[in-house]
Short mmCIF file of C-alpha atoms in Angstrom, two decimals:
data_model
loop_
_atom_site.label_atom_id
_atom_site.label_comp_id
_atom_site.label_asym_id
_atom_site.label_seq_id
_atom_site.Cartn_x
_atom_site.Cartn_y
_atom_site.Cartn_z
CA SER A 6 30.04 -67.34 -40.13
CA PHE A 7 31.91 -67.19 -36.75
CA ILE A 8 35.28 -66.01 -35.11
CA ASP A 9 36.42 -65.82 -31.90
CA ALA A 10 38.70 -62.56 -30.94
CA PRO A 11 39.73 -62.50 -27.78
CA VAL A 12 42.66 -59.54 -26.78
CA SER A 13 45.66 -58.95 -25.18
CA GLY A 14 46.72 -55.60 -24.25
CA GLY A 15 44.37 -54.49 -20.73
CA VAL A 16 42.56 -51.37 -20.08
CA GLY A 17 45.83 -49.18 -21.38
CA GLY A 18 45.65 -50.71 -24.68
CA ALA A 19 42.41 -51.08 -25.48
CA GLU A 20 42.78 -46.98 -24.55
CA ALA A 21 45.77 -46.53 -26.49
CA GLY A 22 43.95 -48.59 -29.37
CA THR A 23 46.97 -50.85 -29.46
CA LEU A 24 45.06 -54.49 -28.57
CA THR A 25 46.32 -57.69 -30.14
CA PHE A 26 43.68 -59.40 -31.46
CA MET A 27 43.78 -63.30 -31.52
CA VAL A 28 40.99 -64.01 -34.51
CA GLY A 29 40.13 -67.58 -34.61
CA GLY A 30 37.53 -68.58 -37.98
CA ASP A 31 37.29 -68.76 -41.55
CA ASP A 32 39.34 -66.87 -43.82
CA ALA A 33 36.15 -64.98 -45.01
CA ALA A 34 34.93 -64.27 -42.04
CA PHE A 35 38.38 -63.34 -40.87
CA ALA A 36 38.44 -60.62 -44.15
CA ARG A 37 35.45 -59.43 -42.76
CA ALA A 38 35.96 -58.67 -39.15
CA SER A 39 39.60 -57.51 -39.55
CA PRO A 40 38.68 -53.67 -40.54
CA ILE A 41 36.25 -53.52 -37.51
CA LEU A 42 38.84 -54.94 -35.31
CA ALA A 43 41.59 -52.54 -37.07
CA HIS A 44 39.88 -49.76 -35.36
CA MET A 45 40.31 -50.95 -31.57
CA GLY A 46 43.90 -52.36 -31.69
CA ALA A 47 46.97 -52.14 -33.30
CA ASN A 48 47.65 -56.42 -33.86
CA THR A 49 44.66 -58.69 -35.77
CA VAL A 50 46.43 -62.16 -36.01
CA HIS A 51 44.70 -65.01 -37.48
CA CYS A 52 45.73 -67.94 -35.75
CA GLY A 53 43.39 -70.65 -37.39
CA GLY A 54 39.65 -72.02 -37.48
CA ALA A 55 36.91 -71.03 -35.05
CA GLY A 56 38.72 -71.65 -31.34
CA THR A 57 42.22 -70.88 -32.55
CA GLY A 58 42.08 -67.15 -31.15
CA GLU A 59 41.20 -68.65 -27.73
CA VAL A 60 44.15 -71.14 -27.74
CA ALA A 61 46.22 -68.35 -28.14
CA LYS A 62 45.07 -66.01 -25.65
CA LEU A 63 44.95 -69.26 -23.03
CA CYS A 64 48.69 -69.56 -24.22
CA ASN A 65 49.67 -66.48 -23.94
CA ASN A 66 47.94 -65.82 -20.25
CA LEU A 67 49.88 -69.42 -19.22
CA VAL A 68 53.00 -68.02 -20.52
CA LEU A 69 52.26 -64.23 -18.42
CA ALA A 70 51.22 -65.89 -14.94
CA VAL A 71 54.29 -68.12 -15.21
CA SER A 72 56.72 -65.03 -16.08
CA MET A 73 54.99 -62.87 -13.01
CA VAL A 74 55.19 -65.56 -10.48
CA GLY A 75 58.92 -66.09 -11.68
CA VAL A 76 59.49 -62.22 -11.69
CA ALA A 77 57.76 -62.14 -8.23
CA GLU A 78 59.54 -64.81 -6.61
CA ALA A 79 63.48 -63.06 -8.01
CA MET A 80 62.00 -59.70 -6.89
CA SER A 81 61.26 -60.93 -3.65
CA LEU A 82 64.57 -63.30 -3.29
CA GLY A 83 66.73 -60.52 -4.25
CA ALA A 84 65.66 -58.16 -1.52
CA ARG A 85 65.59 -60.52 0.84
CA LEU A 86 68.74 -61.71 -0.29
CA GLY A 87 70.01 -57.80 0.32
CA MET A 88 70.08 -56.55 -3.40
CA ASP A 89 68.62 -53.11 -3.98
CA PRO A 90 65.18 -53.68 -5.94
CA LYS A 91 65.88 -51.58 -8.59
CA LYS A 92 69.28 -52.32 -9.24
CA LEU A 93 68.23 -55.82 -9.52
CA ALA A 94 65.21 -55.10 -12.32
CA ASN A 95 67.62 -53.06 -14.21
CA ILE A 96 70.08 -55.97 -14.21
CA ILE A 97 67.06 -58.61 -15.19
CA ASN A 98 66.42 -55.80 -17.77
CA THR A 99 69.21 -56.06 -19.46
CA SER A 100 69.99 -60.14 -19.11
CA THR A 101 68.51 -62.76 -20.05
CA GLY A 102 65.61 -62.90 -17.44
CA ARG A 103 64.06 -59.86 -19.35
CA CYS A 104 60.16 -60.53 -19.99
CA TRP A 105 57.37 -57.94 -19.84
CA SER A 106 56.89 -58.70 -16.05
CA SER A 107 59.96 -57.33 -15.67
CA ASP A 108 60.32 -54.32 -18.03
CA THR A 109 57.22 -53.15 -18.28
CA TYR A 110 54.50 -54.25 -15.07
CA ASN A 111 57.68 -55.22 -12.45
CA PRO A 112 55.41 -56.84 -9.40
CA PHE A 113 57.87 -55.10 -6.56
CA PRO A 114 56.78 -51.91 -5.38
CA GLY A 115 58.83 -48.49 -5.78
CA VAL A 116 60.90 -50.34 -8.48
CA MET A 117 58.02 -48.51 -11.28
CA GLU A 118 55.75 -45.95 -11.69
CA GLY A 119 52.27 -46.08 -13.39
CA VAL A 120 52.36 -49.74 -12.46
CA PRO A 121 49.88 -51.44 -9.94
CA ALA A 122 52.68 -51.99 -8.08
CA SER A 123 53.10 -48.47 -7.57
CA ARG A 124 49.45 -48.14 -6.32
CA GLY A 125 48.74 -51.13 -3.73
CA TYR A 126 47.99 -53.58 -6.60
CA SER A 127 44.84 -51.91 -7.69
CA GLY A 128 43.71 -51.78 -11.06
CA GLY A 129 45.16 -53.54 -13.54
CA PHE A 130 44.30 -57.54 -14.08
CA GLY A 131 42.88 -58.55 -11.32
CA SER A 132 43.73 -61.88 -9.91
CA ALA A 133 40.46 -64.08 -9.74
CA LEU A 134 40.54 -63.58 -13.58
CA MET A 135 44.37 -65.01 -13.94
CA GLN A 136 42.70 -67.68 -12.25
CA LYS A 137 39.49 -68.28 -14.35
CA ASP A 138 41.79 -68.25 -17.30
CA LEU A 139 44.36 -70.54 -15.40
CA GLY A 140 41.39 -73.03 -15.03
CA LEU A 141 40.43 -72.92 -18.18
CA VAL A 142 44.14 -73.51 -19.92
CA MET A 143 44.75 -76.64 -16.63
CA ASP A 144 40.86 -78.12 -18.66
CA ALA A 145 42.52 -77.76 -22.02
CA ALA A 146 45.40 -79.32 -21.30
CA ALA A 147 43.86 -81.68 -19.66
CA SER A 148 41.71 -82.65 -22.41
CA VAL A 149 44.99 -83.53 -24.72
CA ASN A 150 46.94 -85.20 -21.88
CA ALA A 151 49.21 -82.01 -22.11
CA PRO A 152 51.41 -81.70 -18.81
CA LEU A 153 51.56 -78.21 -16.89
CA PRO A 154 53.25 -78.14 -13.90
CA LEU A 155 54.32 -74.41 -13.81
CA GLY A 156 51.15 -73.48 -15.46
CA ALA A 157 49.25 -75.77 -12.36
CA ALA A 158 51.69 -73.86 -9.81
CA ALA A 159 50.89 -70.89 -11.14
CA HIS A 160 47.00 -71.84 -10.48
CA ASN A 161 47.07 -72.44 -7.16
CA LEU A 162 48.79 -69.77 -6.04
CA TYR A 163 46.02 -67.29 -7.99
CA SER A 164 43.46 -69.85 -6.71
CA ILE A 165 45.01 -69.44 -3.00
CA MET A 166 45.04 -65.55 -3.68
CA SER A 167 41.20 -65.04 -4.66
CA ASN A 168 39.82 -67.95 -2.11
CA ASN A 169 41.31 -65.43 0.27
CA GLY A 170 39.83 -62.10 -0.23
CA SER A 171 42.78 -60.49 -2.74
CA GLY A 172 41.24 -62.13 -6.12
CA GLY A 173 40.12 -57.69 -7.09
CA LYS A 174 44.38 -57.03 -6.28
CA ASP A 175 45.69 -56.81 -9.83
CA PHE A 176 47.23 -60.29 -10.91
CA SER A 177 51.43 -59.01 -9.73
CA ALA A 178 50.22 -58.88 -6.03
CA VAL A 179 51.53 -62.71 -6.39
CA ILE A 180 54.60 -61.25 -4.68
CA GLN A 181 52.34 -60.02 -1.33
CA LEU A 182 51.62 -63.99 -1.05
CA LEU A 183 54.92 -65.27 -1.88
CA ASN A 184 56.54 -62.36 0.81
CA GLY A 185 54.15 -63.72 3.12
CA GLU A 186 51.95 -60.75 3.37
CA MET A 187 48.87 -62.82 2.61
CA SER A 188 47.01 -65.30 3.98
CA THR A 189 47.69 -69.00 2.28
CA GLN A 190 44.75 -70.48 4.28
CA THR A 191 40.96 -70.93 3.25
CA PRO A 192 38.54 -68.66 5.50
#
């Protein structure tokens, strides 16, 4: 039997053994694979038949990309309008705008320690990888005629970054593109 078992949690989750495995496959294959996956991750979720693990991963990364772009836009706008970025992040993180991109991985430099924004957007999940995943998302959506206007916008932003040599930067560096710190022209 075959399973697909994409992960979420990144390098930090792999090092800490806290990855989430999104598993697609029949019940017997899932039962055989679960004890092995449990050694590498904290969460193992049976998503359904073969292929549904990948569906879950693509949908998760769609949410991640759109939420990162939204947080980057909000943080950039707030700073341009004179708001202290740390105070703005605190407000967002105790209000309805709170999400992983704001409270765990904030893209604004100086707001959080230990995230790519605090080290020049090095490390983390590369923008080119996000572009690739969003391309897969867009292909999957097209195959079922599902409109994804926010997904398409995010895919476009990450494509611009990748096409202009910033694909190796963490995907939170989209804030640099929004702030005009990266070219939007294709070389």
